[in-house]
Short mmCIF file of C-alpha atoms in Angstrom, two decimals:
data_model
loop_
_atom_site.label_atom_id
_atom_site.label_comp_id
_atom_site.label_asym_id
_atom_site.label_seq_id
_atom_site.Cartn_x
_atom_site.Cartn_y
_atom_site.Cartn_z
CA UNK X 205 182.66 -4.51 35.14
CA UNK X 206 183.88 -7.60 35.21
CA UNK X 207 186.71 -9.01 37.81
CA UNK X 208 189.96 -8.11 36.63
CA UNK X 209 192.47 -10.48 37.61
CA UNK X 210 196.69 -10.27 37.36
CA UNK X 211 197.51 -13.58 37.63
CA UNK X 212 200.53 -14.66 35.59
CA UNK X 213 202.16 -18.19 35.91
CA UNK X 214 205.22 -18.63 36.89
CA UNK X 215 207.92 -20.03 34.30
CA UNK X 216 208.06 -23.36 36.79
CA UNK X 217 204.20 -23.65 36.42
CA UNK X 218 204.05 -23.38 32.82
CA UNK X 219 207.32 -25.89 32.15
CA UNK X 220 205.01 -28.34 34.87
CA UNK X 221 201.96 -27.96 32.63
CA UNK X 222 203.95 -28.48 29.51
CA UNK X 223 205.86 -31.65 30.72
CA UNK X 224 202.61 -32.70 32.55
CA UNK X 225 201.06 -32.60 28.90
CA UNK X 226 204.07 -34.05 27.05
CA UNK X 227 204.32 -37.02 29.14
CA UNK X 228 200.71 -38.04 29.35
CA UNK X 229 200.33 -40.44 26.37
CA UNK X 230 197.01 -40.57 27.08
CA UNK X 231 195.89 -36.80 26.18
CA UNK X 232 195.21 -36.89 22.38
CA UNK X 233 195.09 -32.87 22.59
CA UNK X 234 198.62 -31.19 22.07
CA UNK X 235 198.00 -29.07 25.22
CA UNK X 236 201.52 -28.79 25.77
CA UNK X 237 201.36 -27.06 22.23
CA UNK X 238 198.82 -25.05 22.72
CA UNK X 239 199.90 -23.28 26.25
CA UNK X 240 203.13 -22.65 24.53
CA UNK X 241 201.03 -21.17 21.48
CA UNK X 242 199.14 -19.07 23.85
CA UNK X 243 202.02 -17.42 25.14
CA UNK X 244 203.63 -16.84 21.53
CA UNK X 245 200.33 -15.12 20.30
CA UNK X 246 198.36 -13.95 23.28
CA UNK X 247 195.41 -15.53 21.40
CA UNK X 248 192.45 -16.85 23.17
CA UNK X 249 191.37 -20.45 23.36
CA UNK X 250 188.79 -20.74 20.95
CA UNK X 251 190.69 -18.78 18.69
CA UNK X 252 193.44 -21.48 18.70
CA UNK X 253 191.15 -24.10 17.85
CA UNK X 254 189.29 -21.91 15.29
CA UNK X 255 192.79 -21.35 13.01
CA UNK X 256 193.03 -22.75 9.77
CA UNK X 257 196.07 -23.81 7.27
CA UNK X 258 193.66 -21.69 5.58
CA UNK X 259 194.69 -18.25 7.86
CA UNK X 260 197.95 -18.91 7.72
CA UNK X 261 200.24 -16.41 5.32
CA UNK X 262 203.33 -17.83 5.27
CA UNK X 263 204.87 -15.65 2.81
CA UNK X 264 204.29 -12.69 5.39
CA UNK X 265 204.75 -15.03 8.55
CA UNK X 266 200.85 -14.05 9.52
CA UNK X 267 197.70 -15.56 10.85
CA UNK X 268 194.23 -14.21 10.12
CA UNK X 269 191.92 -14.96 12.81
CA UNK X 270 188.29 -14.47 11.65
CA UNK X 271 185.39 -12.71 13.74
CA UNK X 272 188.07 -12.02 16.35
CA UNK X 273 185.99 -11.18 19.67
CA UNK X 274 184.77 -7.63 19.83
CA UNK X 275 182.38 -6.41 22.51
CA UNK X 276 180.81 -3.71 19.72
CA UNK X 277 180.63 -6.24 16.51
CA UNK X 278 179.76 -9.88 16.47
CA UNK X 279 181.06 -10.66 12.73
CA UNK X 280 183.90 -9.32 10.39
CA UNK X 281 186.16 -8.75 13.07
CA UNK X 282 188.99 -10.42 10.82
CA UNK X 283 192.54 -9.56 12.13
CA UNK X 284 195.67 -10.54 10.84
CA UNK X 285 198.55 -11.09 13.41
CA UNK X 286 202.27 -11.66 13.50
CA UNK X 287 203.61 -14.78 14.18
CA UNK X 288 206.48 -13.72 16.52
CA UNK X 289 209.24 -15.69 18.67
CA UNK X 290 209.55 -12.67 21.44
CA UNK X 291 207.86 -14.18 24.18
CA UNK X 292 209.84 -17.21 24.67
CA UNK X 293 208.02 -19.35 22.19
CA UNK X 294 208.19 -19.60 18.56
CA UNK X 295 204.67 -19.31 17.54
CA UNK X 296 205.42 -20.36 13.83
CA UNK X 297 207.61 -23.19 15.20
CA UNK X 298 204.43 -24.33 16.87
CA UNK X 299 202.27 -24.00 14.25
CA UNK X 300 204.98 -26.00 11.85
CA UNK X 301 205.00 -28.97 14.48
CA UNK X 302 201.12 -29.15 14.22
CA UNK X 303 201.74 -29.65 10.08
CA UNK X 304 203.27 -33.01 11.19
CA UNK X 305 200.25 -34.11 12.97
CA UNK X 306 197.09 -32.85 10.54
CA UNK X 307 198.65 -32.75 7.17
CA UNK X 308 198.30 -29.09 7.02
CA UNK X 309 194.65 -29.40 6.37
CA UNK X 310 191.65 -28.23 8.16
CA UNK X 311 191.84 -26.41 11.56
CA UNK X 312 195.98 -25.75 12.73
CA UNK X 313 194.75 -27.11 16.23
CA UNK X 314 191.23 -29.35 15.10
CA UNK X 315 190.49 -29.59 18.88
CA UNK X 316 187.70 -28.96 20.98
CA UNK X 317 188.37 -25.93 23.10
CA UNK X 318 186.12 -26.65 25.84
CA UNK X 319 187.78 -30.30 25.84
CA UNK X 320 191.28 -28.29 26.14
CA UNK X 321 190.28 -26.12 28.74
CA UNK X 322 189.07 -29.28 30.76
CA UNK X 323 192.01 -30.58 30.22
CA UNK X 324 194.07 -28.03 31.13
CA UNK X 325 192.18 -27.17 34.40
CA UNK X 326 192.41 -31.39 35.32
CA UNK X 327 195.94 -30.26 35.33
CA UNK X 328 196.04 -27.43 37.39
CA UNK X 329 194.14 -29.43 40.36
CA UNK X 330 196.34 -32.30 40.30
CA UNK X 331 199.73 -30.55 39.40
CA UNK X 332 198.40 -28.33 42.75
CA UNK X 333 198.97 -24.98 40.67
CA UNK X 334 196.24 -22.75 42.17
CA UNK X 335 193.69 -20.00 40.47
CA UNK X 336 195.42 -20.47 36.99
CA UNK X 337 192.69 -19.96 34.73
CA UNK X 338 193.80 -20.97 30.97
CA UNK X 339 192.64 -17.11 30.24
CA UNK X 340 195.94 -16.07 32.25
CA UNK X 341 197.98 -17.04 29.30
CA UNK X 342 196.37 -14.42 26.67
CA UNK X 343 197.75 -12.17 29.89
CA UNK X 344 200.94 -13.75 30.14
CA UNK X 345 201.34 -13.83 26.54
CA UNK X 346 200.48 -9.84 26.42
CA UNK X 347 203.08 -9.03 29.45
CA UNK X 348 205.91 -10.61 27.52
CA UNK X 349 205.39 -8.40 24.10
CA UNK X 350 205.31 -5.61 26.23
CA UNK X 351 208.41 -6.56 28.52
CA UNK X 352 209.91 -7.82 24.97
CA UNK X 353 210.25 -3.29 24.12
CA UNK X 354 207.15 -3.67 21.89
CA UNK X 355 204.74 -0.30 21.79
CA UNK X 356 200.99 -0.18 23.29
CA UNK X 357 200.02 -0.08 19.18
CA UNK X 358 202.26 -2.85 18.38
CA UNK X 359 200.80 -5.24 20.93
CA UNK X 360 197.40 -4.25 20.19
CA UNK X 361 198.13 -5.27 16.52
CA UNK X 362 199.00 -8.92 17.91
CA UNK X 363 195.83 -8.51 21.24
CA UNK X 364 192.96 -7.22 19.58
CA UNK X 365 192.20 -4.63 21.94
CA UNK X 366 190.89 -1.25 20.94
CA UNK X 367 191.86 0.69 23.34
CA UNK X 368 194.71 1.42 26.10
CA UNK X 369 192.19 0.95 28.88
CA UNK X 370 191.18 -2.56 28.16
CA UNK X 371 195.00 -3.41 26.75
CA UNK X 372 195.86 -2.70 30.21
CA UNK X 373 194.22 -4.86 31.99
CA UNK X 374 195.65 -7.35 30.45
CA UNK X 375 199.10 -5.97 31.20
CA UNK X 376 201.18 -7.00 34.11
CA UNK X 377 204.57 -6.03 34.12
CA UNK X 378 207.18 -8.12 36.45
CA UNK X 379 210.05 -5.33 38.00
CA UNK X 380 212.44 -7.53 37.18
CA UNK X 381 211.67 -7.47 33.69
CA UNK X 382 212.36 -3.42 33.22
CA UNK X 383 216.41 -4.05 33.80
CA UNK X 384 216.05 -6.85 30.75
CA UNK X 385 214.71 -3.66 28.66
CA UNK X 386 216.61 -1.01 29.92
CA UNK X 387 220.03 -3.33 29.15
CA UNK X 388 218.62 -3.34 25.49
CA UNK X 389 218.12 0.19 25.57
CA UNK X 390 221.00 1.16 26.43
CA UNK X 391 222.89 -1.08 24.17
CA UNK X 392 220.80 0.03 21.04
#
């Protein structure tokens, strides 16, 4: 079993890593982008960089991510998932901003996703935020559906995960969150 970890970044970590990104001409990799894209879909890394115009429904506002990790089945693990706005970021917003950059050809993000996750770890150390791993986000992005009102099967539609065991590890709930849902609630 495998270490489970809870770390979620703080919004003042992720707005440092975004304007650390947006200001540093030199990066030729949108990270700033992807973070933010991370959060809107709770996708992982390589499935960012693996996305293409292709995937992308825009009719039905969805993205199909091919041979989405399983632990059981290597191949034709195709999902298709939601592009939502819930968690803070618009991840079809995103994706429309990346048009502007690669002609809507090819991969949506036609990065390296090892080079990104350097990247993004360079920026960690010298921005001083400690044991963020660029993992976290698929976490972060997974709290925020939940702490949005969605269901367990409605955020595995958007996760991936099988089952509530490993959908819960992924899951960490801030306190202060449950007054932003029960204010909804009760206003329904």
């Amino acid at each position: 079993k495998g270490n489970e970890r809870d770390r979620r970044p703080t919004d003042e970590e992720i707005e440092k890593l975004v304007r650390y990104f947006r200001g540093n001409n030199l990066q030729i990799i949108p990270v700033h982008k992807i973070i933010r894209f991370a959060i809107a879909t709770a996708m992982r890394l390589g499935e960012i960089c693996n996305a293409t115009w292709e995937d992308l429904n825009e009719r039905n506002n969805t993205l199909l991510l091919r041979d989405r990790k399983d632990p059981r089945h290597k191949k034709g693990n195709h999902m298709r998932i939601p592009l939502l706005s819930v968690s803070g970021y618009d991840a079809r917003a995103i994706i429309e901003e990346q048009r502007y950059d690669t002609g809507g050809e090819g991969r949506i993000f036609p990065y390296n996703g090892r080079s990104a996750g350097h990247a993004f770890r360079r920026a960690c150390r010298e921005l001083k935020i400690e044991d963020l791993h660029f993992h976290d986000l698929r976490h972060e992005g997974t709290s925020r559906l939940f702490e949005a009102g969605f269901t367990m099967g409605q955020v595995a539609m958007v996760t991936g995960h099988k089952d509530w065991k490993m959908l819960r590890r992924y899951t960490h709930l801030r306190p202060e969150q449950l007054h932003t849902i029960a204010a909804r609630l009760q206003h329904a």
